[in-house]
Tab-separated table of C-alpha atoms and ligand atoms in Angstrom:
chain	number	residue	atom	x	y	z
A	1	MET	CA	-0.697	23.954	-28.404
A	2	THR	CA	-2.478	22.563	-25.324
A	3	ILE	CA	-2.246	18.799	-25.109
A	4	THR	CA	-5.541	17.301	-24.112
A	5	ILE	CA	-6.980	13.963	-22.994
A	6	ARG	CA	-8.234	11.779	-25.773
A	7	ARG	CA	-9.111	8.476	-24.153
A	8	VAL	CA	-9.119	6.984	-20.578
A	9	ARG	CA	-8.997	3.194	-20.573
A	10	PRO	CA	-9.093	0.894	-17.584
A	11	ILE	CA	-7.087	-2.336	-18.091
A	12	LEU	CA	-7.882	-5.321	-15.935
A	13	THR	CA	-5.449	-8.207	-15.570
A	14	MET	CA	-4.493	-10.958	-13.072
A	15	PRO	CA	-1.006	-12.122	-14.001
A	16	ASP	CA	-0.124	-13.602	-10.521
A	17	GLY	CA	-3.291	-15.699	-10.708
A	18	PHE	CA	-4.816	-14.099	-7.583
A	19	ASN	CA	-4.646	-10.308	-7.409
A	20	ARG	CA	-7.034	-8.524	-9.766
A	21	LEU	CA	-5.128	-5.451	-10.938
A	22	VAL	CA	-6.714	-2.323	-12.418
A	23	VAL	CA	-4.393	0.002	-14.470
A	24	VAL	CA	-5.553	3.194	-16.268
A	25	LYS	CA	-4.033	4.322	-19.544
A	26	VAL	CA	-4.658	8.060	-20.289
A	27	GLU	CA	-4.103	8.709	-24.023
A	28	THR	CA	-3.569	12.232	-25.279
A	29	SER	CA	-3.994	14.446	-28.349
A	30	GLU	CA	-0.377	13.587	-29.153
A	31	PRO	CA	-0.571	10.172	-30.798
A	32	GLU	CA	2.532	8.752	-29.051
A	33	LEU	CA	2.030	10.386	-25.565
A	34	TYR	CA	0.239	8.440	-22.852
A	35	GLY	CA	0.536	7.792	-19.090
A	36	VAL	CA	-0.298	4.814	-16.844
A	37	GLY	CA	-1.685	4.835	-13.212
A	38	CYS	CA	-2.664	2.329	-10.605
A	39	ALA	CA	-6.449	2.095	-9.746
A	40	THR	CA	-6.185	-1.287	-8.085
A	41	PHE	CA	-9.099	-2.159	-5.713
A	42	THR	CA	-8.599	-5.900	-6.034
A	43	GLN	CA	-11.860	-6.760	-4.089
A	44	ARG	CA	-14.097	-4.620	-6.383
A	45	PRO	CA	-12.147	-4.272	-9.753
A	46	THR	CA	-15.138	-4.035	-12.152
A	47	ALA	CA	-16.819	-1.365	-9.982
A	48	VAL	CA	-13.638	0.819	-10.456
A	49	ARG	CA	-13.786	0.058	-14.257
A	50	THR	CA	-17.410	1.232	-14.442
A	51	ALA	CA	-16.561	4.398	-12.520
A	52	ILE	CA	-13.844	5.252	-15.023
A	53	THR	CA	-15.638	4.298	-18.315
A	54	ASP	CA	-19.070	5.733	-17.367
A	55	TYR	CA	-18.044	8.797	-15.399
A	56	LEU	CA	-14.347	9.804	-15.553
A	57	GLU	CA	-13.677	9.328	-19.160
A	58	PRO	CA	-16.658	11.463	-20.465
A	59	PHE	CA	-15.698	14.110	-17.725
A	60	LEU	CA	-12.027	14.127	-18.829
A	61	VAL	CA	-11.937	13.945	-22.595
A	62	GLY	CA	-10.815	17.308	-24.103
A	63	LYS	CA	-9.377	18.582	-20.828
A	64	PRO	CA	-5.664	19.734	-20.640
A	65	VAL	CA	-3.254	17.088	-19.377
A	66	ASN	CA	-1.263	19.583	-17.424
A	67	ALA	CA	-4.063	20.617	-15.074
A	68	ILE	CA	-3.264	17.833	-12.552
A	69	GLU	CA	-4.352	19.659	-9.362
A	70	ASP	CA	-7.502	21.147	-11.028
A	71	LEU	CA	-8.524	17.713	-12.517
A	72	TRP	CA	-7.975	15.931	-9.206
A	73	GLN	CA	-10.107	18.528	-7.351
A	74	THR	CA	-12.905	18.395	-9.924
A	75	MET	CA	-12.959	14.532	-10.289
A	76	TYR	CA	-13.043	14.393	-6.458
A	77	VAL	CA	-15.992	16.626	-6.073
A	78	ASN	CA	-17.893	15.699	-9.298
A	79	ALA	CA	-19.743	12.829	-7.623
A	80	TYR	CA	-20.722	15.103	-4.674
A	81	TRP	CA	-20.384	12.163	-2.232
A	82	ARG	CA	-16.704	11.491	-1.981
A	83	THR	CA	-13.661	9.769	-0.317
A	84	GLY	CA	-14.974	6.299	-1.091
A	85	PRO	CA	-12.473	3.615	-2.193
A	86	ILE	CA	-14.189	2.952	-5.645
A	87	MET	CA	-14.013	6.581	-6.709
A	88	ASN	CA	-10.674	7.248	-4.972
A	89	ASN	CA	-9.107	4.321	-6.927
A	90	ALA	CA	-10.654	5.459	-10.183
A	91	ILE	CA	-9.232	9.006	-9.667
A	92	SER	CA	-5.877	7.567	-8.632
A	93	GLY	CA	-5.551	5.759	-12.039
A	94	VAL	CA	-6.038	8.974	-13.821
A	95	ASP	CA	-3.923	11.103	-11.442
A	96	GLN	CA	-0.882	8.814	-11.564
A	97	ALA	CA	-1.154	8.662	-15.456
A	98	LEU	CA	-1.154	12.485	-15.548
A	99	TRP	CA	1.988	12.681	-13.449
A	100	ASP	CA	3.570	10.027	-15.744
A	101	ILE	CA	2.539	12.259	-18.837
A	102	LEU	CA	4.021	15.346	-17.174
A	103	GLY	CA	7.318	13.563	-16.641
A	104	LYS	CA	7.397	12.297	-20.240
A	105	ARG	CA	6.701	15.787	-21.567
A	106	ALA	CA	9.466	17.229	-19.323
A	107	GLY	CA	11.893	14.441	-20.209
A	108	LEU	CA	12.488	13.932	-16.579
A	109	PRO	CA	11.901	11.125	-14.084
A	110	LEU	CA	8.980	11.751	-11.683
A	111	TYR	CA	11.255	12.059	-8.578
A	112	GLU	CA	12.881	15.200	-10.227
A	113	LEU	CA	9.431	16.857	-10.634
A	114	LEU	CA	8.730	16.092	-6.919
A	115	GLY	CA	11.805	17.968	-5.802
A	116	GLY	CA	14.579	15.472	-6.389
A	117	ARG	CA	15.906	12.547	-4.513
A	118	CYS	CA	16.987	12.979	-0.874
A	119	ARG	CA	18.165	9.228	-0.708
A	120	GLY	CA	19.562	6.749	-3.215
A	121	GLY	CA	16.956	4.037	-2.873
A	122	ALA	CA	13.994	3.042	-0.755
A	123	THR	CA	14.580	0.504	2.082
A	124	ILE	CA	12.207	-2.414	1.721
A	125	TYR	CA	10.780	-5.047	4.005
A	126	ARG	CA	9.786	-8.529	3.056
A	127	HIS	CA	7.286	-11.015	4.465
A	128	ALA	CA	8.598	-14.106	6.298
A	129	GLU	CA	6.054	-16.767	7.172
A	130	GLY	CA	6.143	-20.267	8.687
A	131	ARG	CA	4.175	-22.812	10.585
A	132	ASP	CA	6.260	-22.468	13.699
A	133	PRO	CA	8.902	-19.998	14.972
A	134	ALA	CA	11.817	-22.088	13.552
A	135	GLU	CA	10.358	-21.959	10.078
A	136	VAL	CA	9.755	-18.150	10.349
A	137	ALA	CA	13.382	-17.681	11.458
A	138	ASP	CA	14.615	-19.740	8.497
A	139	ALA	CA	12.580	-17.511	6.153
A	140	VAL	CA	14.111	-14.364	7.753
A	141	ARG	CA	17.622	-15.812	7.287
A	142	GLY	CA	16.731	-16.394	3.536
A	143	PHE	CA	15.925	-12.711	3.139
A	144	GLN	CA	19.025	-11.641	5.041
A	145	GLU	CA	21.096	-13.632	2.638
A	146	GLN	CA	19.585	-11.385	-0.079
A	147	GLY	CA	20.766	-8.231	1.825
A	148	VAL	CA	17.258	-7.536	3.282
A	149	ARG	CA	17.433	-6.042	6.823
A	150	HIS	CA	13.743	-5.541	7.687
A	151	VAL	CA	11.322	-8.444	7.709
A	152	ARG	CA	7.601	-8.841	8.659
A	153	CYS	CA	7.179	-12.103	10.706
A	154	GLN	CA	3.826	-13.952	10.776
A	155	GLN	CA	3.316	-17.482	12.146
A	156	ASN	CA	0.647	-19.332	9.999
A	157	GLY	CA	0.342	-16.213	7.739
A	158	TYR	CA	-3.312	-15.124	7.463
A	159	GLY	CA	-4.303	-18.511	5.954
A	160	GLY	CA	-7.555	-20.129	6.782
A	161	THR	CA	-11.028	-18.888	7.490
A	162	THR	CA	-11.032	-19.486	11.293
A	163	PHE	CA	-9.024	-17.312	13.682
A	164	ASP	CA	-8.446	-18.221	17.377
A	165	ALA	CA	-7.794	-14.866	18.923
A	166	GLN	CA	-6.637	-16.233	22.297
A	167	ALA	CA	-4.177	-18.807	20.702
A	168	TYR	CA	-2.852	-15.992	18.428
A	169	GLY	CA	-2.374	-13.596	21.391
A	170	ARG	CA	-0.269	-16.189	23.212
A	171	SER	CA	1.715	-17.200	20.165
A	172	VAL	CA	3.004	-13.804	19.029
A	173	PRO	CA	5.197	-12.908	22.049
A	174	ARG	CA	6.514	-16.515	21.871
A	175	LEU	CA	7.411	-16.067	18.236
A	176	PHE	CA	9.317	-12.850	18.893
A	177	ASP	CA	11.048	-14.330	22.035
A	178	TYR	CA	12.385	-17.042	19.744
A	179	LEU	CA	13.323	-14.739	16.808
A	180	ARG	CA	15.290	-12.335	19.049
A	181	GLU	CA	17.026	-15.274	20.661
A	182	GLU	CA	17.897	-16.870	17.329
A	183	LEU	CA	18.511	-13.850	15.120
A	184	GLY	CA	20.129	-11.434	17.565
A	185	PRO	CA	19.334	-7.663	18.128
A	186	GLU	CA	20.180	-6.257	14.772
A	187	VAL	CA	17.598	-7.495	12.328
A	188	GLU	CA	14.518	-5.228	12.111
A	189	LEU	CA	11.339	-7.118	12.769
A	190	ILE	CA	7.674	-6.089	11.960
A	191	HIS	CA	4.435	-7.774	12.840
A	192	ASP	CA	0.943	-7.267	11.372
A	193	VAL	CA	-1.931	-7.812	13.660
A	194	HIS	CA	-4.363	-7.159	10.782
A	195	GLU	CA	-6.913	-5.604	13.227
A	196	ARG	CA	-8.156	-8.939	14.252
A	197	LEU	CA	-8.030	-8.679	18.040
A	198	SER	CA	-10.528	-7.053	20.498
A	199	PRO	CA	-9.262	-3.675	21.637
A	200	ALA	CA	-8.332	-4.947	25.041
A	201	ASP	CA	-6.392	-7.861	23.601
A	202	ALA	CA	-4.631	-5.542	21.231
A	203	VAL	CA	-3.500	-3.373	24.155
A	204	THR	CA	-2.238	-6.481	26.007
A	205	LEU	CA	-0.326	-7.724	23.011
A	206	ALA	CA	1.242	-4.335	22.250
A	207	SER	CA	2.353	-4.096	25.865
A	208	ARG	CA	3.982	-7.526	25.795
A	209	LEU	CA	5.800	-6.707	22.543
A	210	SER	CA	7.492	-3.586	24.003
A	211	GLU	CA	10.458	-5.731	24.943
A	212	HIS	CA	11.144	-7.099	21.535
A	213	ARG	CA	12.104	-3.807	19.876
A	214	LEU	CA	10.016	-4.066	16.827
A	215	PHE	CA	10.529	-1.761	13.889
A	216	TYR	CA	6.749	-1.436	14.120
A	217	LEU	CA	3.497	-3.166	14.896
A	218	GLU	CA	1.056	-2.880	12.100
A	219	ASP	CA	-2.701	-2.381	12.486
A	220	PRO	CA	-3.232	-3.412	16.098
A	221	LEU	CA	-6.705	-1.829	15.858
A	222	PRO	CA	-9.339	-1.450	13.180
A	223	PRO	CA	-10.441	2.019	11.913
A	224	GLU	CA	-13.592	1.506	13.945
A	225	HIS	CA	-11.724	1.434	17.262
A	226	LEU	CA	-8.963	4.024	16.899
A	227	ALA	CA	-10.153	5.783	20.062
A	228	TRP	CA	-8.339	2.971	21.884
A	229	LEU	CA	-5.003	4.132	20.567
A	230	PRO	CA	-4.085	6.464	23.517
A	231	ARG	CA	-4.617	3.534	25.878
A	232	LEU	CA	-2.455	1.323	23.822
A	233	ARG	CA	0.264	3.956	23.713
A	234	GLN	CA	0.093	4.325	27.492
A	235	HIS	CA	0.966	0.576	27.929
A	236	SER	CA	3.487	0.059	25.126
A	237	THR	CA	6.569	1.532	23.559
A	238	VAL	CA	6.175	-0.355	20.366
A	239	PRO	CA	6.061	1.915	17.237
A	240	ILE	CA	2.668	1.759	15.514
A	241	ALA	CA	1.972	1.730	11.733
A	242	LEU	CA	-1.552	2.119	10.643
A	243	GLY	CA	-3.815	3.346	7.843
A	244	GLU	CA	-4.150	0.861	4.917
A	245	LEU	CA	-7.840	1.117	5.124
A	246	PHE	CA	-8.072	4.822	5.288
A	247	THR	CA	-9.761	6.743	2.434
A	248	ASN	CA	-10.615	10.016	4.097
A	249	PRO	CA	-8.134	12.693	5.469
A	250	GLN	CA	-10.425	13.075	8.573
A	251	GLU	CA	-9.196	9.421	9.384
A	252	TRP	CA	-5.503	10.264	9.529
A	253	LEU	CA	-5.422	13.923	10.494
A	254	PRO	CA	-6.401	13.401	14.187
A	255	LEU	CA	-3.810	10.566	14.584
A	256	LEU	CA	-1.042	12.766	13.129
A	257	GLU	CA	-2.031	15.756	15.276
A	258	ARG	CA	-1.956	13.682	18.485
A	259	ARG	CA	1.145	11.761	17.427
A	260	GLU	CA	-0.699	8.513	17.978
A	261	ILE	CA	0.980	6.652	15.133
A	262	ASP	CA	4.616	6.461	14.192
A	263	PHE	CA	4.190	5.380	10.507
A	264	ILE	CA	1.357	6.312	8.094
A	265	ARG	CA	0.478	3.369	5.849
A	266	VAL	CA	-2.163	4.205	3.419
A	267	HIS	CA	-2.879	2.328	0.126
A	268	VAL	CA	-1.923	5.184	-2.205
A	269	SER	CA	-4.510	4.419	-4.926
A	270	ALA	CA	-7.278	4.116	-2.133
A	271	ILE	CA	-6.728	7.731	-1.091
A	272	GLY	CA	-6.893	9.061	-4.669
A	273	GLY	CA	-3.285	8.692	-6.005
A	274	LEU	CA	-0.094	10.706	-5.915
A	275	THR	CA	-1.614	14.173	-5.584
A	276	PRO	CA	-3.120	13.418	-2.128
A	277	ALA	CA	-0.278	11.067	-1.075
A	278	ARG	CA	2.461	13.773	-1.481
A	279	LYS	CA	0.247	16.119	0.615
A	280	LEU	CA	-0.165	13.347	3.218
A	281	ALA	CA	3.659	12.817	3.261
A	282	ALA	CA	4.183	16.552	3.722
A	283	VAL	CA	1.759	16.887	6.617
A	284	SER	CA	3.085	13.673	8.275
A	285	GLU	CA	6.579	15.125	8.100
A	286	ALA	CA	5.371	18.201	10.093
A	287	PHE	CA	4.318	15.821	12.900
A	288	GLY	CA	7.392	13.527	12.877
A	289	VAL	CA	5.473	10.664	11.375
A	290	ARG	CA	7.183	8.544	8.751
A	291	THR	CA	5.667	6.920	5.521
A	292	ALA	CA	5.259	3.200	4.964
A	293	TRP	CA	2.920	2.990	1.918
A	294	HIS	CA	0.928	-0.213	1.659
A	295	GLY	CA	2.664	-2.540	-0.826
A	296	PRO	CA	1.600	-6.196	-1.230
A	297	ARG	CA	0.777	-7.543	-4.604
A	298	ASP	CA	-2.622	-5.864	-4.576
A	299	THR	CA	-0.702	-2.685	-5.331
A	300	SER	CA	-0.008	-3.093	-9.062
A	301	PRO	CA	3.659	-2.722	-10.253
A	302	VAL	CA	2.543	0.584	-11.724
A	303	GLY	CA	1.389	1.701	-8.202
A	304	HIS	CA	4.709	0.406	-6.742
A	305	ALA	CA	6.745	2.371	-9.348
A	306	ALA	CA	4.800	5.520	-8.769
A	307	GLN	CA	5.063	5.462	-4.937
A	308	LEU	CA	8.790	4.616	-5.255
A	309	HIS	CA	9.249	8.117	-6.637
A	310	LEU	CA	7.617	9.535	-3.401
A	311	ASP	CA	9.757	7.248	-1.309
A	312	VAL	CA	12.977	8.735	-2.559
A	313	THR	CA	11.802	12.316	-2.427
A	314	ALA	CA	9.926	12.494	0.923
A	315	HIS	CA	12.365	13.389	3.820
A	316	ASN	CA	10.118	11.452	6.255
A	317	PHE	CA	10.196	8.246	4.236
A	318	GLY	CA	10.198	5.295	6.618
A	319	ILE	CA	10.099	1.980	4.767
A	320	GLN	CA	8.556	0.369	1.716
A	321	GLU	CA	6.617	-2.981	1.849
A	322	TRP	CA	7.787	-5.022	-1.135
A	323	PRO	CA	6.229	-8.326	-2.170
A	324	GLY	CA	8.465	-9.279	-5.115
A	325	PHE	CA	6.536	-10.149	-8.340
A	326	PRO	CA	6.634	-13.417	-10.214
A	327	SER	CA	7.871	-13.392	-13.884
A	328	THR	CA	4.303	-13.493	-15.259
A	329	VAL	CA	3.697	-10.047	-13.640
A	330	GLU	CA	6.993	-8.649	-14.845
A	331	GLU	CA	6.158	-9.868	-18.321
A	332	VAL	CA	2.942	-7.680	-18.303
A	333	PHE	CA	4.684	-4.656	-16.728
A	334	PRO	CA	7.968	-3.753	-18.576
A	335	GLY	CA	10.024	-1.718	-16.103
A	336	CYS	CA	8.555	-3.434	-13.001
A	337	PRO	CA	10.826	-2.499	-10.081
A	338	ARG	CA	13.220	-5.084	-8.810
A	339	ALA	CA	14.877	-5.082	-5.317
A	340	GLU	CA	18.634	-5.055	-4.882
A	341	ASP	CA	20.327	-5.664	-1.481
A	342	GLY	CA	17.238	-4.576	0.453
A	343	PHE	CA	16.564	-1.444	-1.598
A	344	LEU	CA	14.318	-0.445	-4.535
A	345	TYR	CA	15.523	2.177	-6.953
A	346	PRO	CA	13.158	4.270	-9.053
A	347	SER	CA	13.625	4.339	-12.900
A	348	SER	CA	15.406	7.259	-14.332
A	349	LEU	CA	13.358	7.120	-17.534
A	350	PRO	CA	11.025	10.151	-18.085
A	351	GLY	CA	7.764	9.842	-16.090
A	352	ILE	CA	7.105	6.895	-13.779
A	353	GLY	CA	9.244	4.696	-15.890
A	354	ILE	CA	6.937	1.661	-16.208
A	355	ASP	CA	4.438	0.455	-18.863
A	356	ILE	CA	1.788	-2.184	-19.355
A	357	ASP	CA	1.976	-4.648	-22.302
A	358	GLU	CA	-1.683	-4.879	-23.167
A	359	GLU	CA	-1.215	-8.063	-25.285
A	360	ALA	CA	0.458	-9.769	-22.377
A	361	ALA	CA	-2.172	-8.448	-19.935
A	362	ALA	CA	-4.922	-9.883	-22.083
A	363	LYS	CA	-3.508	-13.424	-21.507
A	364	PHE	CA	-4.442	-13.094	-17.782
A	365	PRO	CA	-8.195	-12.369	-17.509
A	366	ILE	CA	-9.433	-11.502	-14.010
A	367	SER	CA	-11.522	-13.928	-11.918
A	368	GLU	CA	-15.149	-12.882	-11.309
A	369	GLY	CA	-17.256	-12.415	-8.219
A	370	PRO	CA	-16.776	-11.466	-4.572
A	371	ASP	CA	-13.570	-11.791	-2.590
A	372	HIS	CA	-13.148	-14.733	-0.144
A	373	TRP	CA	-9.981	-13.679	1.644
A	374	THR	CA	-11.895	-11.174	3.771
A	375	LEU	CA	-14.299	-13.718	5.284
A	376	VAL	CA	-12.728	-14.804	8.602
A	377	ARG	CA	-14.581	-16.121	11.699
A	378	LEU	CA	-13.827	-16.867	15.350
A	379	PRO	CA	-14.092	-20.580	16.309
A	380	ASP	CA	-17.681	-19.956	17.431
A	381	GLY	CA	-18.658	-18.582	14.057
A	382	THR	CA	-18.549	-14.936	14.757
A	383	PRO	CA	-17.470	-12.895	11.671
A	384	ILE	CA	-14.418	-10.664	12.342
A	385	ARG	CA	-12.268	-8.221	10.577
A	386	PRO	CA	-9.657	-9.727	8.311
B	401	MG	MG1	-1.527	-4.825	6.792
């Protein structure tokens, strides 16, 4: 007998006190069978909830759980206007839950359904921050003691609402001069520009960083100015990772085709879930571009657990950003991944291998209203990209 979708429920929770997580639970005509998926758009969580309850649930109830590709395509086109982050995240929640259900029905972990593992675990990188280069170096050493070999290094983090682009442009090469001097050549270093510089300043910074042998430089340019990438590539050998704001295949396809990036770094739920992400991984492989899925705490543990199955099955996997989660988050998400010696290992339970404890989730209601983290200005008051 065909198993069908009975209910589609968005669950909103904020167990780390900051990131508003959206997780979707798809319940089926089999009383005990359900799946979970990540739909986290932390800046607009209730808009995603509305998209699910008002539009996706009525569309999906009664449809077969095994029609993952068909349901993805029809959810995608049902709104006619498509590829926006609200609908993509809503679709992702359902899509990942359907993959979870498929694994549970098969009695296999998701990585088996994706073709099986081609590596034991996924190499991670962590975030080192400090007020000066010495503090950043100390933070890197702390991670090295835990077996981590890849570290993203930021002086002053992203804190504050004012950003002095000129001071920043001078400080970054000084930071990496110091880190290479102190830490030696072996540790793999990453830096995130967070698209805050003017295109000309980004080209200059990338050029200066050629000598520091970074693992990659992240988001040197915003999506609006990607036509500057060829000039940046002419002046720098630093590998480039880009794409966490992408929601439309037309944003990444030209970059892959022209080999203008080295790592594709989308937020998996923002492009619509596992179904489009595994296609993106496959097309990236054809162009020699590696994956580095976006993975701060605004990817829920469900989203992390799901993309971890892709990490271990995609031949062109590059690296996985890993934030580590506090115990309050682990309490809400039984099966939340944990890093060991610089690696993450996917669960071998059927499906994605993670759950949400709804009673625990209800103890952490989300905050309301607009996001403030994205409001950054230059010293003269000009609003800039975060
Ligand atoms: Mg980033």
